[in-house]
Amino acid sequence: MTVSEIFETMDYGPAPESAAEALAWITDQGARFGHFIDGAFTAPGDGFESRNPATGEVLATLTQATEAEVEAAVAAARRAQGKWAALGGPGRARYLYALARLLQKHARLFAVLETLDNGKPIRESRDIDIPLAQRHFYYHAGMAQLMESELPDREALGVCGQIVPWNFPLLMLAWKIAPALAMGNTVVLKPAEWTSLTALLFADICREAGLPRGVVNIVTGDGAVGERIVGAKVDKIAFTGSTEVGRRIRAAAAGSGKALTLELGGKSPYIVFEDTDIDSAVEGLVDAIWFNQGQVCCAGSRLLVQEGIAEAFHTRLRRRMDGLRIGNPLDKCIDVGAIVDPVQLDRIRTLVDGASEGETYRAATPLPEGCYYPPTLITGLSPASPLMQEEIFGPVLTGTTFRTPAEAVEIANNTRYGLAATLWSENINVALDIAPKLAAGVVWINGTNMFDAAAGFGGVRESGFGREGGWEGLMAYTRAKGTAKALKPVAAFAGDDAEPQPVDRTAKLYIGGKQARPDGGYARRVYDKGGKLIGQAPLANRKDIRNAVEAARGAVAWSSSSAHLRAQILYYTAENLAARADDFAALVDRLTGKRGGAKEVEAAVNRLFTYAAWADKFDGQVRSVPMRGVALAMREPCGVIGALCPDEAPLLGLVSVMAPAIAMGNRVVLVASEPLPLAATEFYQVLDTSDMPGGVVNILTGRHAELAPTLAGHLDVDSVWSFSSADLSAEIERGAAGNLKRTWVNHGTARDWFGAEGAGRAFLDAATEVKTVWVPYGA
Ligand code: NAI
């Protein structure tokens, strides 16, 4: 036999990892688990069985948390929170560090338990899930240490309700708990019902670390328990799971004032350009779609290959698929393990069997009996095919081809999701040209499924909002310091609507850089304090909103214009406003019935200067990740922002909302103050003389309560802000659940538009999304 023949025929023998210690830990706990509340395990109650999907055997019995148990957990977290926050960053850092050390010490036990419970190959739980969970605690121990010096204006939110899925049970727990604790929050976490065991082992580790009781609480159960957490008196909800449930949570929490982050589904493209190193890209696919049996929210599940290499690529891919080893997840030589549960297996089968399009190839490797699904490739699909659009969440890769880079981008972005994207090219120009064009929260270049605590992770579009990891992830677990003041409604001055007005002084709407009559033809009279008519403000309707959104969509070039250009235009706007300062001051005085007009105009000019200054300084960062490469945290505009402007300061409020949004490259649809609209209709004349491209700023006037739901429900609006003195938070958040757009609403709290809280990083953060781009560097 020749050496090459030996290599060809060589096979792996079985190398099973022992389950003895993990099973002994379960037995030691009595194989029946209660919850972990206030530092102790509760007595087991009615519940359900947790099984090993690879064998079907029952591992343990878990308890379904009752309403009272969820409340007890939240109360314990509430009692613990003040002291935990008061411990200070360095004090908390010691505990997080201890947790990281203990995760490391018990790494083998965690890995085996995870594999038993979830069915993922031990190679993955051992080399990826558990080390990354440790890394998260180490990294965030550092964040706790640095909080006081680096985030002096931020404080904990309070109690966080956290709901995690079954695909990365311990890792998702770490992503949720580590930053929350670091920033001084306490938590009530619910693991997924199929995979709760490592969370309970983690609870045990919290005891071992001497974590103060109540800081971490774990309650088990199904979606009903999740709903109870969402409805409980928590300050924040962090959810990872399906888009459908995310949408329900968004709607359920609407108007509650609870902070919310959602990390949802995806259908991430895996784009292979013709100059790619094909073997690397094929190997990358093993990680992209067969990692964790494809049950990964950011799985590279949509393969897009450039036409010229498609045949060669697919041939090599099929050969590689045949080499994948499927079977006992505890075997160290296994590539593909068991599907998490027969229910999930059924879902995969139903989705795949229900489709008739495409050419299907299944890995030739024999499939073991039980909860397994073969690695599958379905090619020749049209981009709109359900298999290219629906998240399968299994080891099924679906694909098509493209001709040009532009077409690749078009197909890649043809999805309601936007979690991740992978691109392969040996050409740096192609790779770095395409990365910014992909609608995704994470982009991997010449690699895939890389994660690290220092690199933010999260999506755009219906993949959810908020980031986990990095500095941006901390924003989701903190709030600005200070006590919120209650919002006071601002009323319009009354006058005599019956009095004849021979001279028509009706302002117009401002859409696409042009004055426009309102679609409905209606207007409202605006009076000063003495009841004298100042003018008439048009009443915009849904059609006007749609026109304004269309104009804003069309002004897409603004988002890729240089920050320098945006700064210049903001400076010019400031100058032109300053040149008309006296007119505006007089108008503001009349509108508000006060004498603060001059001060307000001066503050508005200053604000424009501030954001002109920020336009080219609110930069991204480069993150040091412990892998070959770096992760760029790029600040991108959200897109089209619809905003209901404040009533407290009719000019300054509008400028304070507009300027950060456009400075960061967004296009805006502004609904001016409802009671005091005429400063806005005057302001567009300033825009007209300031070289502002048409469609970047659109200004409407009208009734906030009528226009808010249209803005919130509009599919082409990416984010809605509301500072209206009519608190419309609930309507907007509920309406936003449809396409899961971002919202930033006041929840009945006022803002001092003249002071520090009227400007700054909070606005810039809200105006941007962080896209994490992983690039090879120094490898
Ligand atoms: P799911 O979204 O129902 O479950 C995720 C977590 O949410 C679990 O802890 C569950 O108990 C909880 N939950 C369920 N309903 C809830 C509710 N109404 N309120 C609060 N919490 C609730 O996901 P499921 O049913 O396990 O999987 C269904 C599909 O979702 C999968 O086939 C996959 O497509 C997708 N999925 C996506 C994940 C991701 O990481 N993006 C993770 C898990 C599933």
PDB file of N, CA and C in Angstrom, residues 559-633:
ATOM      1  N   SER A 559     -26.272  58.799   2.601  1.00  0.00           N
ATOM      2  CA  SER A 559     -25.711  57.833   3.557  1.00  0.00           C
ATOM      3  C   SER A 559     -24.295  57.403   3.182  1.00  0.00           C
ATOM      4  N   SER A 560     -23.967  57.512   1.900  1.00  0.00           N
ATOM      5  CA  SER A 560     -22.587  57.147   1.556  1.00  0.00           C
ATOM      6  C   SER A 560     -21.756  58.375   1.221  1.00  0.00           C
ATOM      7  N   SER A 561     -22.327  59.557   1.472  1.00  0.00           N
ATOM      8  CA  SER A 561     -21.518  60.763   1.244  1.00  0.00           C
ATOM      9  C   SER A 561     -20.478  60.851   2.358  1.00  0.00           C
ATOM     10  N   SER A 562     -19.459  61.673   2.115  1.00  0.00           N
ATOM     11  CA  SER A 562     -18.386  61.718   3.125  1.00  0.00           C
ATOM     12  C   SER A 562     -18.856  62.504   4.353  1.00  0.00           C
ATOM     13  N   ALA A 563     -18.328  62.115   5.493  1.00  0.00           N
ATOM     14  CA  ALA A 563     -18.672  62.805   6.736  1.00  0.00           C
ATOM     15  C   ALA A 563     -18.245  64.265   6.641  1.00  0.00           C
ATOM     16  N   HIS A 564     -17.178  64.516   5.909  1.00  0.00           N
ATOM     17  CA  HIS A 564     -16.699  65.887   5.724  1.00  0.00           C
ATOM     18  C   HIS A 564     -17.769  66.729   5.030  1.00  0.00           C
ATOM     19  N   LEU A 565     -18.363  66.141   3.992  1.00  0.00           N
ATOM     20  CA  LEU A 565     -19.418  66.869   3.258  1.00  0.00           C
ATOM     21  C   LEU A 565     -20.609  67.140   4.180  1.00  0.00           C
ATOM     22  N   ARG A 566     -21.003  66.130   4.942  1.00  0.00           N
ATOM     23  CA  ARG A 566     -22.163  66.312   5.824  1.00  0.00           C
ATOM     24  C   ARG A 566     -21.869  67.414   6.848  1.00  0.00           C
ATOM     25  N   ALA A 567     -20.637  67.430   7.332  1.00  0.00           N
ATOM     26  CA  ALA A 567     -20.244  68.471   8.294  1.00  0.00           C
ATOM     27  C   ALA A 567     -20.349  69.850   7.647  1.00  0.00           C
ATOM     28  N   GLN A 568     -19.859  69.964   6.417  1.00  0.00           N
ATOM     29  CA  GLN A 568     -19.887  71.264   5.737  1.00  0.00           C
ATOM     30  C   GLN A 568     -21.312  71.784   5.612  1.00  0.00           C
ATOM     31  N   ILE A 569     -22.221  70.872   5.269  1.00  0.00           N
ATOM     32  CA  ILE A 569     -23.608  71.300   5.072  1.00  0.00           C
ATOM     33  C   ILE A 569     -24.251  71.699   6.402  1.00  0.00           C
ATOM     34  N   LEU A 570     -23.887  70.987   7.455  1.00  0.00           N
ATOM     35  CA  LEU A 570     -24.415  71.374   8.770  1.00  0.00           C
ATOM     36  C   LEU A 570     -23.863  72.730   9.214  1.00  0.00           C
ATOM     37  N   TYR A 571     -22.581  72.980   8.945  1.00  0.00           N
ATOM     38  CA  TYR A 571     -21.999  74.287   9.286  1.00  0.00           C
ATOM     39  C   TYR A 571     -22.715  75.395   8.521  1.00  0.00           C
ATOM     40  N   TYR A 572     -22.964  75.116   7.245  1.00  0.00           N
ATOM     41  CA  TYR A 572     -23.612  76.099   6.390  1.00  0.00           C
ATOM     42  C   TYR A 572     -25.032  76.378   6.909  1.00  0.00           C
ATOM     43  N   THR A 573     -25.726  75.316   7.314  1.00  0.00           N
ATOM     44  CA  THR A 573     -27.075  75.471   7.873  1.00  0.00           C
ATOM     45  C   THR A 573     -27.020  76.340   9.133  1.00  0.00           C
ATOM     46  N   ALA A 574     -26.030  76.073   9.959  1.00  0.00           N
ATOM     47  CA  ALA A 574     -25.868  76.851  11.196  1.00  0.00           C
ATOM     48  C   ALA A 574     -25.670  78.331  10.872  1.00  0.00           C
ATOM     49  N   GLU A 575     -24.808  78.588   9.909  1.00  0.00           N
ATOM     50  CA  GLU A 575     -24.534  79.984   9.511  1.00  0.00           C
ATOM     51  C   GLU A 575     -25.803  80.668   9.022  1.00  0.00           C
ATOM     52  N   ASN A 576     -26.542  79.945   8.179  1.00  0.00           N
ATOM     53  CA  ASN A 576     -27.759  80.550   7.622  1.00  0.00           C
ATOM     54  C   ASN A 576     -28.832  80.771   8.680  1.00  0.00           C
ATOM     55  N   LEU A 577     -28.872  79.884   9.664  1.00  0.00           N
ATOM     56  CA  LEU A 577     -29.819  80.114  10.763  1.00  0.00           C
ATOM     57  C   LEU A 577     -29.375  81.330  11.572  1.00  0.00           C
ATOM     58  N   ALA A 578     -28.064  81.415  11.816  1.00  0.00           N
ATOM     59  CA  ALA A 578     -27.535  82.547  12.591  1.00  0.00           C
ATOM     60  C   ALA A 578     -27.845  83.867  11.877  1.00  0.00           C
ATOM     61  N   ALA A 579     -27.775  83.834  10.537  1.00  0.00           N
ATOM     62  CA  ALA A 579     -28.025  85.064   9.777  1.00  0.00           C
ATOM     63  C   ALA A 579     -29.471  85.532   9.945  1.00  0.00           C
ATOM     64  N   ARG A 580     -30.347  84.583  10.266  1.00  0.00           N
ATOM     65  CA  ARG A 580     -31.760  84.975  10.445  1.00  0.00           C
ATOM     66  C   ARG A 580     -32.186  84.860  11.914  1.00  0.00           C
ATOM     67  N   ALA A 581     -31.212  84.993  12.790  1.00  0.00           N
ATOM     68  CA  ALA A 581     -31.448  84.752  14.217  1.00  0.00           C
ATOM     69  C   ALA A 581     -32.588  85.623  14.753  1.00  0.00           C
ATOM     70  N   ASP A 582     -32.622  86.885  14.359  1.00  0.00           N
ATOM     71  CA  ASP A 582     -33.630  87.780  14.936  1.00  0.00           C
ATOM     72  C   ASP A 582     -35.049  87.366  14.542  1.00  0.00           C
ATOM     73  N   ASP A 583     -35.216  87.038  13.253  1.00  0.00           N
ATOM     74  CA  ASP A 583     -36.546  86.593  12.791  1.00  0.00           C
ATOM     75  C   ASP A 583     -36.995  85.366  13.585  1.00  0.00           C
ATOM     76  N   PHE A 584     -36.088  84.427  13.684  1.00  0.00           N
ATOM     77  CA  PHE A 584     -36.449  83.178  14.366  1.00  0.00           C
ATOM     78  C   PHE A 584     -36.725  83.414  15.845  1.00  0.00           C
ATOM     79  N   ALA A 585     -35.930  84.269  16.457  1.00  0.00           N
ATOM     80  CA  ALA A 585     -36.129  84.541  17.891  1.00  0.00           C
ATOM     81  C   ALA A 585     -37.527  85.138  18.107  1.00  0.00           C
ATOM     82  N   ALA A 586     -37.901  86.060  17.230  1.00  0.00           N
ATOM     83  CA  ALA A 586     -39.218  86.687  17.361  1.00  0.00           C
ATOM     84  C   ALA A 586     -40.320  85.652  17.161  1.00  0.00           C
ATOM     85  N   LEU A 587     -40.118  84.773  16.176  1.00  0.00           N
ATOM     86  CA  LEU A 587     -41.124  83.747  15.896  1.00  0.00           C
ATOM     87  C   LEU A 587     -41.257  82.780  17.077  1.00  0.00           C
ATOM     88  N   VAL A 588     -40.135  82.361  17.618  1.00  0.00           N
ATOM     89  CA  VAL A 588     -40.172  81.429  18.761  1.00  0.00           C
ATOM     90  C   VAL A 588     -40.852  82.105  19.948  1.00  0.00           C
ATOM     91  N   ASP A 589     -40.561  83.361  20.179  1.00  0.00           N
ATOM     92  CA  ASP A 589     -41.219  84.085  21.274  1.00  0.00           C
ATOM     93  C   ASP A 589     -42.737  84.074  21.101  1.00  0.00           C
ATOM     94  N   ARG A 590     -43.153  84.306  19.876  1.00  0.00           N
ATOM     95  CA  ARG A 590     -44.610  84.343  19.622  1.00  0.00           C
ATOM     96  C   ARG A 590     -45.220  82.956  19.804  1.00  0.00           C
ATOM     97  N   LEU A 591     -44.517  81.965  19.294  1.00  0.00           N
ATOM     98  CA  LEU A 591     -45.056  80.604  19.372  1.00  0.00           C
ATOM     99  C   LEU A 591     -45.173  80.120  20.810  1.00  0.00           C
ATOM    100  N   THR A 592     -44.148  80.423  21.601  1.00  0.00           N
ATOM    101  CA  THR A 592     -44.100  79.875  22.965  1.00  0.00           C
ATOM    102  C   THR A 592     -44.744  80.809  23.979  1.00  0.00           C
ATOM    103  N   GLY A 593     -44.916  82.067  23.592  1.00  0.00           N
ATOM    104  CA  GLY A 593     -45.474  83.037  24.526  1.00  0.00           C
ATOM    105  C   GLY A 593     -44.489  83.376  25.632  1.00  0.00           C
ATOM    106  N   LYS A 594     -43.213  83.123  25.368  1.00  0.00           N
ATOM    107  CA  LYS A 594     -42.170  83.450  26.353  1.00  0.00           C
ATOM    108  C   LYS A 594     -41.129  84.342  25.686  1.00  0.00           C
ATOM    109  N   ARG A 595     -40.079  84.640  26.454  1.00  0.00           N
ATOM    110  CA  ARG A 595     -39.072  85.536  25.882  1.00  0.00           C
ATOM    111  C   ARG A 595     -37.731  84.814  25.681  1.00  0.00           C
ATOM    112  N   GLY A 596     -37.848  83.518  25.475  1.00  0.00           N
ATOM    113  CA  GLY A 596     -36.601  82.740  25.362  1.00  0.00           C
ATOM    114  C   GLY A 596     -36.137  82.535  23.930  1.00  0.00           C
ATOM    115  N   GLY A 597     -36.755  83.217  22.961  1.00  0.00           N
ATOM    116  CA  GLY A 597     -36.467  82.955  21.553  1.00  0.00           C
ATOM    117  C   GLY A 597     -35.000  83.126  21.192  1.00  0.00           C
ATOM    118  N   ALA A 598     -34.411  84.222  21.639  1.00  0.00           N
ATOM    119  CA  ALA A 598     -33.016  84.497  21.255  1.00  0.00           C
ATOM    120  C   ALA A 598     -32.098  83.402  21.783  1.00  0.00           C
ATOM    121  N   LYS A 599     -32.375  83.009  23.028  1.00  0.00           N
ATOM    122  CA  LYS A 599     -31.548  81.950  23.647  1.00  0.00           C
ATOM    123  C   LYS A 599     -31.743  80.632  22.882  1.00  0.00           C
ATOM    124  N   GLU A 600     -32.976  80.385  22.495  1.00  0.00           N
ATOM    125  CA  GLU A 600     -33.252  79.127  21.788  1.00  0.00           C
ATOM    126  C   GLU A 600     -32.572  79.088  20.419  1.00  0.00           C
ATOM    127  N   VAL A 601     -32.599  80.203  19.727  1.00  0.00           N
ATOM    128  CA  VAL A 601     -31.953  80.232  18.408  1.00  0.00           C
ATOM    129  C   VAL A 601     -30.445  80.045  18.570  1.00  0.00           C
ATOM    130  N   GLU A 602     -29.896  80.698  19.557  1.00  0.00           N
ATOM    131  CA  GLU A 602     -28.457  80.579  19.786  1.00  0.00           C
ATOM    132  C   GLU A 602     -28.092  79.117  20.095  1.00  0.00           C
ATOM    133  N   ALA A 603     -28.934  78.482  20.918  1.00  0.00           N
ATOM    134  CA  ALA A 603     -28.668  77.072  21.256  1.00  0.00           C
ATOM    135  C   ALA A 603     -28.807  76.196  20.013  1.00  0.00           C
ATOM    136  N   ALA A 604     -29.769  76.535  19.143  1.00  0.00           N
ATOM    137  CA  ALA A 604     -29.968  75.732  17.928  1.00  0.00           C
ATOM    138  C   ALA A 604     -28.772  75.873  16.990  1.00  0.00           C
ATOM    139  N   VAL A 605     -28.260  77.092  16.868  1.00  0.00           N
ATOM    140  CA  VAL A 605     -27.081  77.308  16.012  1.00  0.00           C
ATOM    141  C   VAL A 605     -25.909  76.508  16.575  1.00  0.00           C
ATOM    142  N   ASN A 606     -25.779  76.605  17.882  1.00  0.00           N
ATOM    143  CA  ASN A 606     -24.676  75.900  18.539  1.00  0.00           C
ATOM    144  C   ASN A 606     -24.796  74.391  18.345  1.00  0.00           C
ATOM    145  N   ARG A 607     -26.028  73.905  18.409  1.00  0.00           N
ATOM    146  CA  ARG A 607     -26.251  72.465  18.247  1.00  0.00           C
ATOM    147  C   ARG A 607     -25.869  72.013  16.839  1.00  0.00           C
ATOM    148  N   LEU A 608     -26.194  72.819  15.866  1.00  0.00           N
ATOM    149  CA  LEU A 608     -25.812  72.477  14.487  1.00  0.00           C
ATOM    150  C   LEU A 608     -24.287  72.418  14.369  1.00  0.00           C
ATOM    151  N   PHE A 609     -23.626  73.371  15.006  1.00  0.00           N
ATOM    152  CA  PHE A 609     -22.157  73.348  15.001  1.00  0.00           C
ATOM    153  C   PHE A 609     -21.632  72.085  15.691  1.00  0.00           C
ATOM    154  N   THR A 610     -22.293  71.726  16.794  1.00  0.00           N
ATOM    155  CA  THR A 610     -21.832  70.544  17.547  1.00  0.00           C
ATOM    156  C   THR A 610     -21.880  69.293  16.676  1.00  0.00           C
ATOM    157  N   TYR A 611     -22.997  69.110  15.985  1.00  0.00           N
ATOM    158  CA  TYR A 611     -23.091  67.875  15.192  1.00  0.00           C
ATOM    159  C   TYR A 611     -22.306  67.966  13.893  1.00  0.00           C
ATOM    160  N   ALA A 612     -22.080  69.186  13.409  1.00  0.00           N
ATOM    161  CA  ALA A 612     -21.157  69.320  12.286  1.00  0.00           C
ATOM    162  C   ALA A 612     -19.778  68.844  12.755  1.00  0.00           C
ATOM    163  N   ALA A 613     -19.457  69.193  13.991  1.00  0.00           N
ATOM    164  CA  ALA A 613     -18.170  68.760  14.555  1.00  0.00           C
ATOM    165  C   ALA A 613     -18.121  67.251  14.705  1.00  0.00           C
ATOM    166  N   TRP A 614     -19.229  66.679  15.163  1.00  0.00           N
ATOM    167  CA  TRP A 614     -19.254  65.235  15.404  1.00  0.00           C
ATOM    168  C   TRP A 614     -19.244  64.404  14.108  1.00  0.00           C
ATOM    169  N   ALA A 615     -19.758  64.994  13.017  1.00  0.00           N
ATOM    170  CA  ALA A 615     -20.009  64.202  11.804  1.00  0.00           C
ATOM    171  C   ALA A 615     -18.820  63.319  11.427  1.00  0.00           C
ATOM    172  N   ASP A 616     -17.614  63.869  11.516  1.00  0.00           N
ATOM    173  CA  ASP A 616     -16.455  63.059  11.130  1.00  0.00           C
ATOM    174  C   ASP A 616     -15.618  62.611  12.337  1.00  0.00           C
ATOM    175  N   LYS A 617     -16.272  62.567  13.518  1.00  0.00           N
ATOM    176  CA  LYS A 617     -15.512  62.153  14.705  1.00  0.00           C
ATOM    177  C   LYS A 617     -16.156  61.042  15.519  1.00  0.00           C
ATOM    178  N   PHE A 618     -17.389  60.732  15.208  1.00  0.00           N
ATOM    179  CA  PHE A 618     -18.020  59.620  15.942  1.00  0.00           C
ATOM    180  C   PHE A 618     -17.643  58.339  15.200  1.00  0.00           C
ATOM    181  N   ASP A 619     -16.396  57.951  15.439  1.00  0.00           N
ATOM    182  CA  ASP A 619     -15.775  56.918  14.606  1.00  0.00           C
ATOM    183  C   ASP A 619     -16.104  55.523  15.062  1.00  0.00           C
ATOM    184  N   GLY A 620     -15.724  54.609  14.218  1.00  0.00           N
ATOM    185  CA  GLY A 620     -15.709  53.210  14.629  1.00  0.00           C
ATOM    186  C   GLY A 620     -14.447  52.917  15.424  1.00  0.00           C
ATOM    187  N   GLN A 621     -14.265  51.666  15.719  1.00  0.00           N
ATOM    188  CA  GLN A 621     -13.078  51.247  16.480  1.00  0.00           C
ATOM    189  C   GLN A 621     -12.520  49.965  15.876  1.00  0.00           C
ATOM    190  N   VAL A 622     -11.317  49.646  16.277  1.00  0.00           N
ATOM    191  CA  VAL A 622     -10.748  48.357  15.893  1.00  0.00           C
ATOM    192  C   VAL A 622     -10.653  47.520  17.157  1.00  0.00           C
ATOM    193  N   ARG A 623     -11.217  46.344  17.114  1.00  0.00           N
ATOM    194  CA  ARG A 623     -11.256  45.503  18.305  1.00  0.00           C
ATOM    195  C   ARG A 623     -10.214  44.390  18.214  1.00  0.00           C
ATOM    196  N   SER A 624      -9.525  44.184  19.333  1.00  0.00           N
ATOM    197  CA  SER A 624      -8.511  43.124  19.370  1.00  0.00           C
ATOM    198  C   SER A 624      -9.196  41.826  19.724  1.00  0.00           C
ATOM    199  N   VAL A 625      -9.307  40.972  18.755  1.00  0.00           N
ATOM    200  CA  VAL A 625      -9.925  39.679  19.001  1.00  0.00           C
ATOM    201  C   VAL A 625      -8.828  38.618  18.997  1.00  0.00           C
ATOM    202  N   PRO A 626      -8.980  37.608  19.822  1.00  0.00           N
ATOM    203  CA  PRO A 626      -7.880  36.636  19.954  1.00  0.00           C
ATOM    204  C   PRO A 626      -7.874  35.620  18.814  1.00  0.00           C
ATOM    205  N   MET A 627      -7.933  36.118  17.601  1.00  0.00           N
ATOM    206  CA  MET A 627      -7.923  35.230  16.437  1.00  0.00           C
ATOM    207  C   MET A 627      -7.094  35.885  15.364  1.00  0.00           C
ATOM    208  N   ARG A 628      -6.899  35.190  14.277  1.00  0.00           N
ATOM    209  CA  ARG A 628      -6.115  35.805  13.217  1.00  0.00           C
ATOM    210  C   ARG A 628      -6.946  36.916  12.591  1.00  0.00           C
ATOM    211  N   GLY A 629      -6.675  38.113  12.961  1.00  0.00           N
ATOM    212  CA  GLY A 629      -7.413  39.215  12.372  1.00  0.00           C
ATOM    213  C   GLY A 629      -7.824  40.236  13.402  1.00  0.00           C
ATOM    214  N   VAL A 630      -8.595  41.207  12.923  1.00  0.00           N
ATOM    215  CA  VAL A 630      -9.169  42.210  13.816  1.00  0.00           C
ATOM    216  C   VAL A 630     -10.648  42.329  13.482  1.00  0.00           C
ATOM    217  N   ALA A 631     -11.379  42.893  14.390  1.00  0.00           N
ATOM    218  CA  ALA A 631     -12.794  43.153  14.111  1.00  0.00           C
ATOM    219  C   ALA A 631     -12.993  44.664  14.095  1.00  0.00           C
ATOM    220  N   LEU A 632     -13.478  45.153  12.969  1.00  0.00           N
ATOM    221  CA  LEU A 632     -13.745  46.585  12.861  1.00  0.00           C
ATOM    222  C   LEU A 632     -15.172  46.841  13.336  1.00  0.00           C
ATOM    223  N   ALA A 633     -15.315  47.763  14.255  1.00  0.00           N
ATOM    224  CA  ALA A 633     -16.665  48.146  14.701  1.00  0.00           C
ATOM    225  C   ALA A 633     -17.000  49.425  13.952  1.00  0.00           C
TER     226      ALA A 633
END
